[in-house]
Coordinates of C-alpha atoms in Angstrom, one line a residue:
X184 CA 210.7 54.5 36.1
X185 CA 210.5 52.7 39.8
X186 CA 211.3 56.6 41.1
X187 CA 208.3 57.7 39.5
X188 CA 206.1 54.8 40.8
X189 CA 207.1 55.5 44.2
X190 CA 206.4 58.5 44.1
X191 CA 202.6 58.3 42.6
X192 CA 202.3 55.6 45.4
X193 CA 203.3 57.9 48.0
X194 CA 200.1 58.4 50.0
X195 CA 201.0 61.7 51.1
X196 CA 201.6 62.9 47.9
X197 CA 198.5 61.5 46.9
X198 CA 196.6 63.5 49.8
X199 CA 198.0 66.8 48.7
X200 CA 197.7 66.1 45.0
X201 CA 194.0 65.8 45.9
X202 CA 193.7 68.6 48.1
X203 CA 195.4 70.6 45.6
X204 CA 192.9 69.7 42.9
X205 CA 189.9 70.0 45.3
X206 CA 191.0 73.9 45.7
X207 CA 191.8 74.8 42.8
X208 CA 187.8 73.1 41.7
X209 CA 186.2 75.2 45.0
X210 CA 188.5 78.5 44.4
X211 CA 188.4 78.6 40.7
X212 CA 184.8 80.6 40.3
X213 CA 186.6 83.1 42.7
X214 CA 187.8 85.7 40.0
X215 CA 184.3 86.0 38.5
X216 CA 182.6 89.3 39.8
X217 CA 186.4 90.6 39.9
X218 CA 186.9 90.3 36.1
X219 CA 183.1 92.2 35.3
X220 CA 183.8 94.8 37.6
X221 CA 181.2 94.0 40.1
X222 CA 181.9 94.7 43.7
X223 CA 182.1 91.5 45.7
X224 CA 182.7 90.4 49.1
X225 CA 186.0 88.0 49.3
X226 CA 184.4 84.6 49.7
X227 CA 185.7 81.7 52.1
X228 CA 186.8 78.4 50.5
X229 CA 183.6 75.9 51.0
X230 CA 181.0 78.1 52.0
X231 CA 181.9 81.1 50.0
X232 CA 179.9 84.0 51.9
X233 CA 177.1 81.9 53.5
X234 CA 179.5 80.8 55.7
X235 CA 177.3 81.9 58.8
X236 CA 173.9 80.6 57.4
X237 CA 175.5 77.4 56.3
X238 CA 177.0 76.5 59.4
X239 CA 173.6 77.6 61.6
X240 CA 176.3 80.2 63.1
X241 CA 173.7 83.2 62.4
X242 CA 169.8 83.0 61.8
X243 CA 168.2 83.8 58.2
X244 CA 167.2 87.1 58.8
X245 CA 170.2 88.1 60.5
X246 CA 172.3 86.6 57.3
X247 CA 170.5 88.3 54.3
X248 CA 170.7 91.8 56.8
X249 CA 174.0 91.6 57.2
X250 CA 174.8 90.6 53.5
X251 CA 172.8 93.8 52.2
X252 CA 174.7 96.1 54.0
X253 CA 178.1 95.3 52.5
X254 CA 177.8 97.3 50.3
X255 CA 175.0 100.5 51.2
X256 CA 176.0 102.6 47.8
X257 CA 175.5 100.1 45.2
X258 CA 173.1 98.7 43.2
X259 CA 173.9 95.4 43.2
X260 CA 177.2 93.4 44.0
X261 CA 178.5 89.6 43.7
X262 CA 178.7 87.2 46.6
X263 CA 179.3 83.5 46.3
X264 CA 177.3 80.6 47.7
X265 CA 179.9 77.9 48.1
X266 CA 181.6 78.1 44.8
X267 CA 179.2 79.7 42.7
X268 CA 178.7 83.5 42.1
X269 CA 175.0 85.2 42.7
X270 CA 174.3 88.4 42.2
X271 CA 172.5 90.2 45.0
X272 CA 170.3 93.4 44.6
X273 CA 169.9 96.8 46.8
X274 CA 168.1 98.1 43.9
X275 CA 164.0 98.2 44.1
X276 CA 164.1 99.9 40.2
X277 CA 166.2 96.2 39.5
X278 CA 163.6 94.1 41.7
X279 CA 160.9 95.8 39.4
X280 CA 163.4 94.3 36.2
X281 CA 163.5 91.1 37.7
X282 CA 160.1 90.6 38.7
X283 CA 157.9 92.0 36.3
X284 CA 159.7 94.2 33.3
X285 CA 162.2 91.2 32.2
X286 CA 160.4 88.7 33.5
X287 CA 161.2 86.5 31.0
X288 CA 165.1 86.3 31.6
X289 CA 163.7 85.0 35.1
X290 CA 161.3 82.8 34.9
X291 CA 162.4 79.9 36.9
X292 CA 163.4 79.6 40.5
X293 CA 166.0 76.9 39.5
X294 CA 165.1 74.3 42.2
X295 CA 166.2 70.9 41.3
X296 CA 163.9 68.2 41.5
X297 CA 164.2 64.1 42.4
X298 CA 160.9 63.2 41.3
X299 CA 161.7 59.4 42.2
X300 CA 162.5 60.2 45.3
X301 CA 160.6 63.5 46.1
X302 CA 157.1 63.1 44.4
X303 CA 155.9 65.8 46.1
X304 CA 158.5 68.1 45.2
X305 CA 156.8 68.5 41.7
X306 CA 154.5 71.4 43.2
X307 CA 153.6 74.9 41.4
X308 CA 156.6 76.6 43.6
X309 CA 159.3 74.3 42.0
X310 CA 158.3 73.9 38.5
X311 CA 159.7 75.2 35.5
X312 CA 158.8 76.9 32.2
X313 CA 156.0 75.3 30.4
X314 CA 154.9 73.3 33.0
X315 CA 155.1 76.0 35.2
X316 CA 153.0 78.6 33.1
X317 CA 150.2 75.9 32.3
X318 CA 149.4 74.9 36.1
X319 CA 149.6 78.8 37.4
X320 CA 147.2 79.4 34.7
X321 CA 144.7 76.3 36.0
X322 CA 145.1 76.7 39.5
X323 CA 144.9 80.6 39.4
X324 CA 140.9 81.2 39.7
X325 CA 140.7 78.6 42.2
X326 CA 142.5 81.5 44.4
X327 CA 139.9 84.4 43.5
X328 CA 137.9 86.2 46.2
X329 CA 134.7 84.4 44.6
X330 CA 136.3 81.1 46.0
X331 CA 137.5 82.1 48.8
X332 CA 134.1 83.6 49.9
X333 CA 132.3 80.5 49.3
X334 CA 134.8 78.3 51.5
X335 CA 134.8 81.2 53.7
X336 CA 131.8 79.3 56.4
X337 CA 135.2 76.5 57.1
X338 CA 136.9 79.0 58.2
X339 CA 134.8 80.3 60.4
X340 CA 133.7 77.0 62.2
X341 CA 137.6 76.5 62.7
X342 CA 137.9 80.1 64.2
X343 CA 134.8 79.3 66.6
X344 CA 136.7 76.4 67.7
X345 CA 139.9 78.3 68.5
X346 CA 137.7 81.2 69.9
X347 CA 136.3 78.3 72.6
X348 CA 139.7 76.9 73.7
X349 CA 141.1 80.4 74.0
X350 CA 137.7 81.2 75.9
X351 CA 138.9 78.4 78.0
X352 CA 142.5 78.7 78.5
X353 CA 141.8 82.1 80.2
X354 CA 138.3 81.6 82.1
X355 CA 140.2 81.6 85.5
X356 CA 142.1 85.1 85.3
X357 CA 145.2 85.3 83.2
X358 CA 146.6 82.5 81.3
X359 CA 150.4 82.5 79.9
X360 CA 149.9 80.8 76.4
X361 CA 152.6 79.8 73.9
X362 CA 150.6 81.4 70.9
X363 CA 152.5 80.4 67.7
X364 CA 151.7 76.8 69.2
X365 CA 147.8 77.4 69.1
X366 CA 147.8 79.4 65.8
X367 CA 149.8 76.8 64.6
X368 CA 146.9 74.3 65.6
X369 CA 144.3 76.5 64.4
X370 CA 146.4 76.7 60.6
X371 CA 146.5 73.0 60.6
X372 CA 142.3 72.8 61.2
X373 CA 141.9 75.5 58.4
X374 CA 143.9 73.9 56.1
X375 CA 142.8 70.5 56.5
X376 CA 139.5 71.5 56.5
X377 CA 140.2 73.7 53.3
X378 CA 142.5 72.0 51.1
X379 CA 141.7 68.1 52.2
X380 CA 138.6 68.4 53.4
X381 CA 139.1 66.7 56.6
X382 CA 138.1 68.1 60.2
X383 CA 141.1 67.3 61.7
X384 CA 140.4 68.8 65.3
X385 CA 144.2 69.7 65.6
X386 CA 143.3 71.9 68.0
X387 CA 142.4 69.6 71.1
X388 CA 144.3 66.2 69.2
X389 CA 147.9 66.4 69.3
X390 CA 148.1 63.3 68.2
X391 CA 146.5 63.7 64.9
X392 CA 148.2 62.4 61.8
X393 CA 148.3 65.8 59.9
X394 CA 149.7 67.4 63.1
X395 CA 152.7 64.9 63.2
X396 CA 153.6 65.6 59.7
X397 CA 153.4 68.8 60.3
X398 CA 156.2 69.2 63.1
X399 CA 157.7 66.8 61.1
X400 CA 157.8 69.5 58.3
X401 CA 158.7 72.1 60.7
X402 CA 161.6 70.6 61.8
X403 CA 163.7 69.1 59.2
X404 CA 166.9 67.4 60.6
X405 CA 170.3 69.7 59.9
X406 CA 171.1 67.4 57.2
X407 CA 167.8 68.2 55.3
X408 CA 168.0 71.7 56.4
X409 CA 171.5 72.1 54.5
X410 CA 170.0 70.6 51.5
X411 CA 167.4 72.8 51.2
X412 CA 170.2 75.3 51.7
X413 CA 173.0 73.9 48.7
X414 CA 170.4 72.7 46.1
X415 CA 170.4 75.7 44.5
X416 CA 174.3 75.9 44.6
X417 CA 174.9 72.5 44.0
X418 CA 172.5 71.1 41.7
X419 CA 174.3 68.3 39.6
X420 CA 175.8 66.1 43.0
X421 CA 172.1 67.0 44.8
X422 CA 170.1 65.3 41.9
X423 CA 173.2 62.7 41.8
X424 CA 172.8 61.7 45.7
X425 CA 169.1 61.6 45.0
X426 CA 168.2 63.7 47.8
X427 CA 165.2 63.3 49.6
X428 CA 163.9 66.3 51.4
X429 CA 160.5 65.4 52.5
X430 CA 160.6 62.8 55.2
X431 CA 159.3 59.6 53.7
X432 CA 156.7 58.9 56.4
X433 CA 155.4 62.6 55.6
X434 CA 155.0 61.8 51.7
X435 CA 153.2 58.2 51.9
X436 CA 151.0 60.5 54.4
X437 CA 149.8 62.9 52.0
X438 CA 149.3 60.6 49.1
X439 CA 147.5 58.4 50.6
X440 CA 145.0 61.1 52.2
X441 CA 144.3 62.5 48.5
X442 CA 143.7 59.3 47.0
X443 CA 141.5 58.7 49.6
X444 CA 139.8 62.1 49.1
X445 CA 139.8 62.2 45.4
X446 CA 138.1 58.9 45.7
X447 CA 135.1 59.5 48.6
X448 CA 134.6 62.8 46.5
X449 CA 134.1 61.2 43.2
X450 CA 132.1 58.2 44.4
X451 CA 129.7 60.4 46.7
X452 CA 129.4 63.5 44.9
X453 CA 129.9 65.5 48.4
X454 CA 130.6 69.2 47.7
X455 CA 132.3 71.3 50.2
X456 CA 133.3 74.7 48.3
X457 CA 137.1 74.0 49.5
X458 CA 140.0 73.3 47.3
X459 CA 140.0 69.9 46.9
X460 CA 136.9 70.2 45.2
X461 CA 138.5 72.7 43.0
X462 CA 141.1 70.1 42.0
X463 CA 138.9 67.1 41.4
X464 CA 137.2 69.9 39.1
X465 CA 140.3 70.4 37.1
X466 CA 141.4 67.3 37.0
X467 CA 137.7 66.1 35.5
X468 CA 137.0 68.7 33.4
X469 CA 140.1 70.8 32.8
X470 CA 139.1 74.2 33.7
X471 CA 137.0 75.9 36.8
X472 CA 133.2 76.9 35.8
X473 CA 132.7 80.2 37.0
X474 CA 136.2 81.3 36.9
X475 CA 137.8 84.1 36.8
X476 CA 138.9 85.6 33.6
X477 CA 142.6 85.3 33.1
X478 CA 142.6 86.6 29.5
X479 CA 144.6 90.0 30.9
X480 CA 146.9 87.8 32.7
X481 CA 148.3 84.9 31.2
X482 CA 148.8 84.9 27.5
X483 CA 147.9 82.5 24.8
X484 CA 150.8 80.9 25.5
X485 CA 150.1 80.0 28.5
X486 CA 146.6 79.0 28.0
X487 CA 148.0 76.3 25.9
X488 CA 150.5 75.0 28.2
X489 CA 147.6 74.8 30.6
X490 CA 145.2 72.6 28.2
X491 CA 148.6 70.6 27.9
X492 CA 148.5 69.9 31.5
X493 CA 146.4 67.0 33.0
X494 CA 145.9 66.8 36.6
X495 CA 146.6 63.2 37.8
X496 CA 146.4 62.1 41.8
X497 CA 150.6 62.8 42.1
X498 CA 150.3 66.4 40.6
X499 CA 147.3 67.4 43.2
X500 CA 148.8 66.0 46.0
X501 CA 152.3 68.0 45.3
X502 CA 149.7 71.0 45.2
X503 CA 147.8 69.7 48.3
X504 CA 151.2 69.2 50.3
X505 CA 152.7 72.7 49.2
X506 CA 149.8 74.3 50.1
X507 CA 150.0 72.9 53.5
X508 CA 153.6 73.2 53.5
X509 CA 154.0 77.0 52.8
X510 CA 150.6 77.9 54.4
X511 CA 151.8 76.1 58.0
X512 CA 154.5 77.5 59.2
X513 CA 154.4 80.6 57.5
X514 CA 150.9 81.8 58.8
X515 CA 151.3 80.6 62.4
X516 CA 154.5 82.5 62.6
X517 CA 153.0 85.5 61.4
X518 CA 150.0 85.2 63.7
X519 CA 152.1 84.8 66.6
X520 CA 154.7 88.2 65.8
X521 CA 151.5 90.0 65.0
X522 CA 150.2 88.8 69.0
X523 CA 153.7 89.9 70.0
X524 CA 153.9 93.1 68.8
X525 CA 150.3 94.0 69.6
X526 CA 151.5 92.5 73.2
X527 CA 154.2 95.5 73.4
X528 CA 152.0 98.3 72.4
X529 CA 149.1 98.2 73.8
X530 CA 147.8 101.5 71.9
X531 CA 147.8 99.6 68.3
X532 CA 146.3 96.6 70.3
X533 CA 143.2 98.7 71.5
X534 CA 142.7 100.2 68.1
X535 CA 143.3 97.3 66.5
X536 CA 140.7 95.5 69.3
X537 CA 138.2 98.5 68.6
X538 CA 137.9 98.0 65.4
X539 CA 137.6 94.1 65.4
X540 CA 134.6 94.6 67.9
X541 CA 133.0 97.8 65.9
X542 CA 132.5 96.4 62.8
X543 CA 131.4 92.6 64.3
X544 CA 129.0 94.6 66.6
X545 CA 127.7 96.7 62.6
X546 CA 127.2 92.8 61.1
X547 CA 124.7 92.0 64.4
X548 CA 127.7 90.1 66.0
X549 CA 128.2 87.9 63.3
X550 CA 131.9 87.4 61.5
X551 CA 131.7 87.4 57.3
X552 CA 133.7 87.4 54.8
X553 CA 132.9 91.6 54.4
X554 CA 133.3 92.1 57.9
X555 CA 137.1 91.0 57.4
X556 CA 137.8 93.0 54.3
X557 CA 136.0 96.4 56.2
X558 CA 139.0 95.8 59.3
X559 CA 141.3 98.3 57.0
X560 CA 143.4 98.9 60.3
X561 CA 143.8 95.5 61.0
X562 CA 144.9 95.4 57.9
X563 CA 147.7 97.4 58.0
X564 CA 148.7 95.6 61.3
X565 CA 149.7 92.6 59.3
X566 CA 151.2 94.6 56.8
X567 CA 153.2 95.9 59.4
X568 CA 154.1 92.9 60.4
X569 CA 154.7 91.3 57.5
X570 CA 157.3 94.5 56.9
X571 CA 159.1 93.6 60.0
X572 CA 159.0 90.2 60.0
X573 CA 158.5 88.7 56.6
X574 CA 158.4 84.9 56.6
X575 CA 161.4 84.2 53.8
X576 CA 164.0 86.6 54.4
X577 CA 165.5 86.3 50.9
X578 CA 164.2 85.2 47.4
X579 CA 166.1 84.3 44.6
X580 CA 165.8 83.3 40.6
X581 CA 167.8 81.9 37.8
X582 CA 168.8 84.0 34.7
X583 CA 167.9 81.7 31.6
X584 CA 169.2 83.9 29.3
X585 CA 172.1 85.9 29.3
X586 CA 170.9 89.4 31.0
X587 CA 172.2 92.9 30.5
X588 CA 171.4 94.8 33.7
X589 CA 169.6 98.1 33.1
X590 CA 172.1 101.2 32.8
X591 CA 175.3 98.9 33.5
X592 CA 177.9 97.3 31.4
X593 CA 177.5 94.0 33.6
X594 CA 176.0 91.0 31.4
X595 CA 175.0 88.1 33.4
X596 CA 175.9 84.8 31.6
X597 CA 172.8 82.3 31.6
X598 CA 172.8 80.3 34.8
X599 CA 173.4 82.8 37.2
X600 CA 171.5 83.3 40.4
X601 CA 170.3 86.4 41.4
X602 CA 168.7 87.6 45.0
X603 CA 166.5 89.5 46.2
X604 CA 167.5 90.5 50.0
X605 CA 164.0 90.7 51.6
X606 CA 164.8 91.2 54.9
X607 CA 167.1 93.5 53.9
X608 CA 164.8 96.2 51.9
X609 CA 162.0 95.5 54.5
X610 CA 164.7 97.3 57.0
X611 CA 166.3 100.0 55.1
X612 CA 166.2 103.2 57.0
X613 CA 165.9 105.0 53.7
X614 CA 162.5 103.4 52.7
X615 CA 161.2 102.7 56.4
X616 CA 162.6 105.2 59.4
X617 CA 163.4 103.8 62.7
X618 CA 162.8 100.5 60.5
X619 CA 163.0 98.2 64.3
X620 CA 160.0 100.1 65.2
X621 CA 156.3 98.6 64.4
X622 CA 154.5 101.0 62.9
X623 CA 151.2 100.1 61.3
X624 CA 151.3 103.8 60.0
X625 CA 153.3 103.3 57.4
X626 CA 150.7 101.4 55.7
X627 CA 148.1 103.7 54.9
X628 CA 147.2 104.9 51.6
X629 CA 149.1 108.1 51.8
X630 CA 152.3 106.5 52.8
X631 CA 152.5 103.6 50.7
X632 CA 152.4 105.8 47.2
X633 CA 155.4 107.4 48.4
X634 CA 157.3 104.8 49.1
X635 CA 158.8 102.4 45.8
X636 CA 156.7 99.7 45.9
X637 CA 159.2 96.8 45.2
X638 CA 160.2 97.9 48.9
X639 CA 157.8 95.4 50.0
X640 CA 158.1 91.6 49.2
X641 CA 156.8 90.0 52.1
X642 CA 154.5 87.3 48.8
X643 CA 157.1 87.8 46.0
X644 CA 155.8 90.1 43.1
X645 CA 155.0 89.6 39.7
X646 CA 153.5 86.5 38.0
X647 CA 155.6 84.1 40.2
X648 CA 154.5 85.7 43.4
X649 CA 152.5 83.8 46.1
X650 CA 149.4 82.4 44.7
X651 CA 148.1 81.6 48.2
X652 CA 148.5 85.4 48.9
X653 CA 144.9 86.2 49.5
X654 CA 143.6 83.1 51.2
X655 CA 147.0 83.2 53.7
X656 CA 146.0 86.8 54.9
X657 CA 142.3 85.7 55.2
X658 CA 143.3 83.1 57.3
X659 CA 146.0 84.9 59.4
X660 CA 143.6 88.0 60.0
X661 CA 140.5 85.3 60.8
X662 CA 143.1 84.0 63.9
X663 CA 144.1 87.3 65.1
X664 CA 140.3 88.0 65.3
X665 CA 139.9 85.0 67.1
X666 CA 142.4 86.4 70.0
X667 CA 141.3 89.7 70.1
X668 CA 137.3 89.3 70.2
X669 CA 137.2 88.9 73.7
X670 CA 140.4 88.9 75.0
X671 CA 144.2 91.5 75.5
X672 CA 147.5 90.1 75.3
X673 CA 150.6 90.8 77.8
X674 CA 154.1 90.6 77.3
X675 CA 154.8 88.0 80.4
X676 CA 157.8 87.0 82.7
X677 CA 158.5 84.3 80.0
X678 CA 157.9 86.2 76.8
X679 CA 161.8 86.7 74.7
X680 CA 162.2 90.0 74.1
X681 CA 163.9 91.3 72.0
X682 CA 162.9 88.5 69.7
X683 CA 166.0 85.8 68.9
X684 CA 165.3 84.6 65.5
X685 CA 165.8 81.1 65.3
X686 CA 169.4 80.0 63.4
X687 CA 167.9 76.2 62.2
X688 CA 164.6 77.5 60.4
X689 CA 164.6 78.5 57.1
X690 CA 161.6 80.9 57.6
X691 CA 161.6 83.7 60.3
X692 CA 160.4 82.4 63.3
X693 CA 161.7 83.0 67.0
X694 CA 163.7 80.2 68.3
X695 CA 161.6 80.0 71.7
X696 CA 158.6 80.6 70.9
X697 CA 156.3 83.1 71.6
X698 CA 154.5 82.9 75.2
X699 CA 152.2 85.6 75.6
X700 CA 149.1 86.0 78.8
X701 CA 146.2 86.0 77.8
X702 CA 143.4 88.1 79.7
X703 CA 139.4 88.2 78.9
X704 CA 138.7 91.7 78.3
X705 CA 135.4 93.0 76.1
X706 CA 134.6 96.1 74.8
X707 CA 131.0 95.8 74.3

C-alpha cells in the first residue's frame, strides 16, 4: 500500500502521467480522415496543420496557398486545425454544393459567441439559424441599389474631400504617399457618415474617436489574433475563458455612439437617407417602406423568423460595428492593391484613367451614381483585383447535419468544418493562366462564362454571402476615382515590390504598406 502511495506522489510520475494523457487527448482525432479514406496531410501535435498560420510563421494567403496544393488531383482532402479534422475543398462543382445546392447542411459559420463579454459579437456575420435567417431577411433591402443611390450624395461629399487633400499632397510636383493610409481615412469618413451618421473628418483628424478604434480594430494584440484563429477549433474552453475579442474601450465606443444616434434621430426627426436611418426604421416599424421584394429570396420561413426579430439598441450597434468592422480594413486594403497594381502597369492605369475622365466629362463633369455603374472597365479592374488579392484568404462553414459528399462514399458526421481555400482557387493556373499576373482581361463578359463561376469568391456566394457587397464596391471604386481624376501613380524608391503579405493580419494586406508617388496629370 505505502509502495503505491509513493509512487502516485512521485512528481515525476505525476508529470508524465499528465503528459501522457494530454497526448493521447491532442493525438486521438488523428486517425479520422485515415479510417474514411480521405487523403490527409500528417498533422503536428498542438497545431495540427496550421502550424505556420498559428504561430504567425507564414502570412494567410501564403497558408491557405500552400495548403491547396497538397494535394492538386483531388477533390477534397482532410487537414486538422489543432486537434480537430476539417475538410478542405479543390472542388468549384463542391463549393457550388456547399454554397448554394445543400445549403442547408451549411448554414452556420460555427463562430462561438460570449455575448456577456462580446456584445457586439451578436452581428449578422456570426449568428445562427433562425436568428440568422430573420435579420438577413430585415436588413437585406436596406442594401438594394434603390438605397444605395439615395445615400449615394455622402459619398460623394467624402470623395470631394479626399479629392482636395490628394489635390494637395501633390500641388508641388510629385508626392510619395502611403495610400492604404489615406483610403483608409477616406473608408472611415464614408462609413461614419453612412452607417452613423456622423462627419467624422477622419481625413485631416487623426485624432478622432472612430479613427482610434479603428487602428484599434486593425491591430488586435497576438493574443486576440490567435483567438480569432482557435475559436472555431476550440469552441467549448473559448466560451469557457470568456474571451473577449473586441477591445473593451472599442465596444463602450460604439454603443455609446448609437444610443446617442438612435436617440438625436428619434427626438429630431433628421433624415439622412444612410443606414442608420434604415435601422431606426426597422427597429420602429419592423420592415423598410419601399423595399425591395424578397419574396424570390427568402422563404416563408424566413419571413417569420424576421417578424420574430425585434431590433433593440445592442442588435443595431452589433450591425453598426460589423459594418464598420468588415467594411474598414477590407476596402482600404483593396483600394490601396488596386493603386498598386495600376502603379506597375501603366497601360491598364491610362485606360482605366481614360475611362474615369470620359464618362465624368459625358455627365458635364459631374460624378453620379450612373456615372459609376457606366466605368464597366474600371470594373473589371477591381475584379481583377479582387481575384489577386482577395481580402479573406479562406472561408469556412459548419456541417449541421451529417453530409454525404456528392459522387463519394465519404459522410461527414455533424460538426465538422469544412473550407473553402480562397486564395487558393483565385490562383489556380487551371482556371486563371499566369494566375501572378493582373489581368483585368479576364473579367469581361466572354471570359467569365467560360470559366466555373465558384472560381471566384472574393464576397462569399450564396445566401450567406457578403451582404455589404454592393455598397463595398461602390465605395472602393468612388476612392480609386478620387485618385485617378486628376492625378497618375508611380511605383517609388519606397514602394515593396513584390508585395510581402503581412503574417499578423487576418485579412490580405501587405505588411509595409503601400507607398505609392503621386503626380497631377489630366486628360481633359
Amino acid at each position: 500500500m505505502l509502495d503505491v502511495v509513493t509512487i502516485l506522489l512521485d512528481p515525476f510520475l505525476l508529470i508524465g502521467l499528465f503528459l501522457g494523457s494530454l497526448y493521447f487527448y491532442l493525438t486521438a482525432t488523428f486517425d479520422f480522415w485515415e479510417c474514411r479514406g480521405v487523403p490527409f496531410k500528417k498533422p503536428t501535435v498542438l497545431v495540427g496543420n496550421f502550424g505556420p498560420l498559428l504561430l504567425f510563421r507564414k502570412s494567410q494567403p501564403e497558408g491557405v496557398k500552400d495548403m491547396y496544393q497538397w494535394f492538386e488531383n483531388e477533390r477534397f482532402f482532410g487537414a486538422f486545425r489543432v486537434r480537430s479534422p476539417v475538410l478542405i475543398l479543390r472542388d468549384p462543382d463542391l463549393v457550388k454544393s456547399v454554397c448554394i445546392k445543400d445549403f442547408s447542411y451549411f448554414l452556420n459559420r460555427g463562430i462561438p459567441i460570449n455575448n456577456d463579454q462580446d456584445p457586439l459579437s451578436g452581428h449578422l456575420f456570426n449568428l445562427e439559424g433562425r436568428k440568422w435567417k430573420g435579420l438577413r431577411s430585415k436588413l437585406t433591402p436596406a442594401f438594394s441599389s434603390g438605397k444605395l443611390k439615395q445615400m449615394f450624395y455622402l459619398l460623394v461629399e467624402c470623395c470631394e474631400e479626399l479629392r482636395r487633400l490628394i489635390g494637395e499632397a501633390s500641388r508641388n510636383g510629385d508626392q510619395t504617399v502611403e495610400v492604404r493610409e489615406l483610403a483608409a481615412k477616406f473608408i472611415i469618413d464614408v462609413i461614419g457618415s453612412c452607417a452613423f451618421g456622423i462627419q467624422i473628418n477622419a481625413l485631416t483628424d487623426d485624432k478622432s474617436e472612430f479613427h482610434r478604434a479603428a487602428k484599434k480594430l486593425s491591430r488586435p494584440s497576438y493574443k486576440a489574433t490567435l483567438w480569432r484563429m482557435l475559436r472555431t477549433a476550440m469552441p467549448k474552453l473559448y466560451k469557457l475563458l470568456g474571451v473577449q475579442i473586441v477591445d473593451p474601450s472599442v465596444t463602450k465606443f460604439f454603443t455609446s455612439v448609437v444610443s446617442q444616434m438612435i436617440n438625436q434621430r428619434e427626438n429630431n426627426g433628421m433624415i439622412r437617407h444612410d443606414f442608420m436611418d434604415l435601422l431606426i426604421e426597422l427597429k420602429n416599424k419592423g420592415t423598410l417602406e419601399n423595399g425591395t421584394d424578397n419574396s424570390a429570396i427568402f422563404s416563408d420561413e424566413d419571413k417569420q423568423a424576421a417578424k420574430e426579430i425585434e431590433l433593440d439598441e445592442n442588435i443595431i450597434a452589433a450591425q453598426a460595428f460589423v459594418f464598420f468592422a468588415a467594411g474598414y480594413e477590407t476596402s482600404s486594403n483593396t483600394i490601396a492593391f488596386c493603386l498598386y497594381e495600376l502603379a506597375l502597369n501603366q497601360e491598364i492605369q491610362d485606360k482605366t484613367r481614360r475611362e474615369v475622365c470620359d464618362v465624368i466629362q459625358a455627365q458635364g463633369g459631374k460624378l453620379t451614381y450612373d456615372a459609376v455603374q457606366e466605368m464597366k472597365y474600371l470594373d473589371m479592374v477591381i475584379s481583377e483585383t479582387l481575384r489577386k488579392y482577395p481580402p479573406a484568404p479562406m472561408l469556412s462553414r459548419k456541417c449541421e447535419y451529417n453530409y454525404q459528399i456528392p459522387n463519394s462514399n465519404v459522410e461527414l458526421p455533424a460538426g465538422m468544418r469544412v473550407i473553402i481555400p480562397i486564395y487558393g482557387l483565385h490562383h489556380d493556373p487551371n482556371y486563371y493562366p499566369d494566375p501572378a499576373r493582373f489581368n483585368p482581361e479576364r473579367f469581361t463578359k466572354e471570359n467569365k462564362r467560360t470559366r466555373h463561376p465558384y472560381t471566384y469568391l472574393p464576397f462569399g456566394e450564396g445566401p450567406r454571402n457578403c451582404i455589404g457587397m454592393r455598397f463595398a464596391l461602390l465605395q472602393i471604386k468612388m476612392g480609386i476615382i478620387s485618385f485617378l481624376r486628376d492625378h497618375r501613380i508611380k511605383i517609388c524608391d519606397k514602394s515593396t515590390v513584390p508585395i510581402k503579405f503581412s503574417r499578423r493580419s487576418l485579412v490580405t494586406t501587405n505588411e509595409a504598406g503601400f507607398w505609392l508617388t503621386i503626380t497631377p496629370s489630366s486628360y481633359n
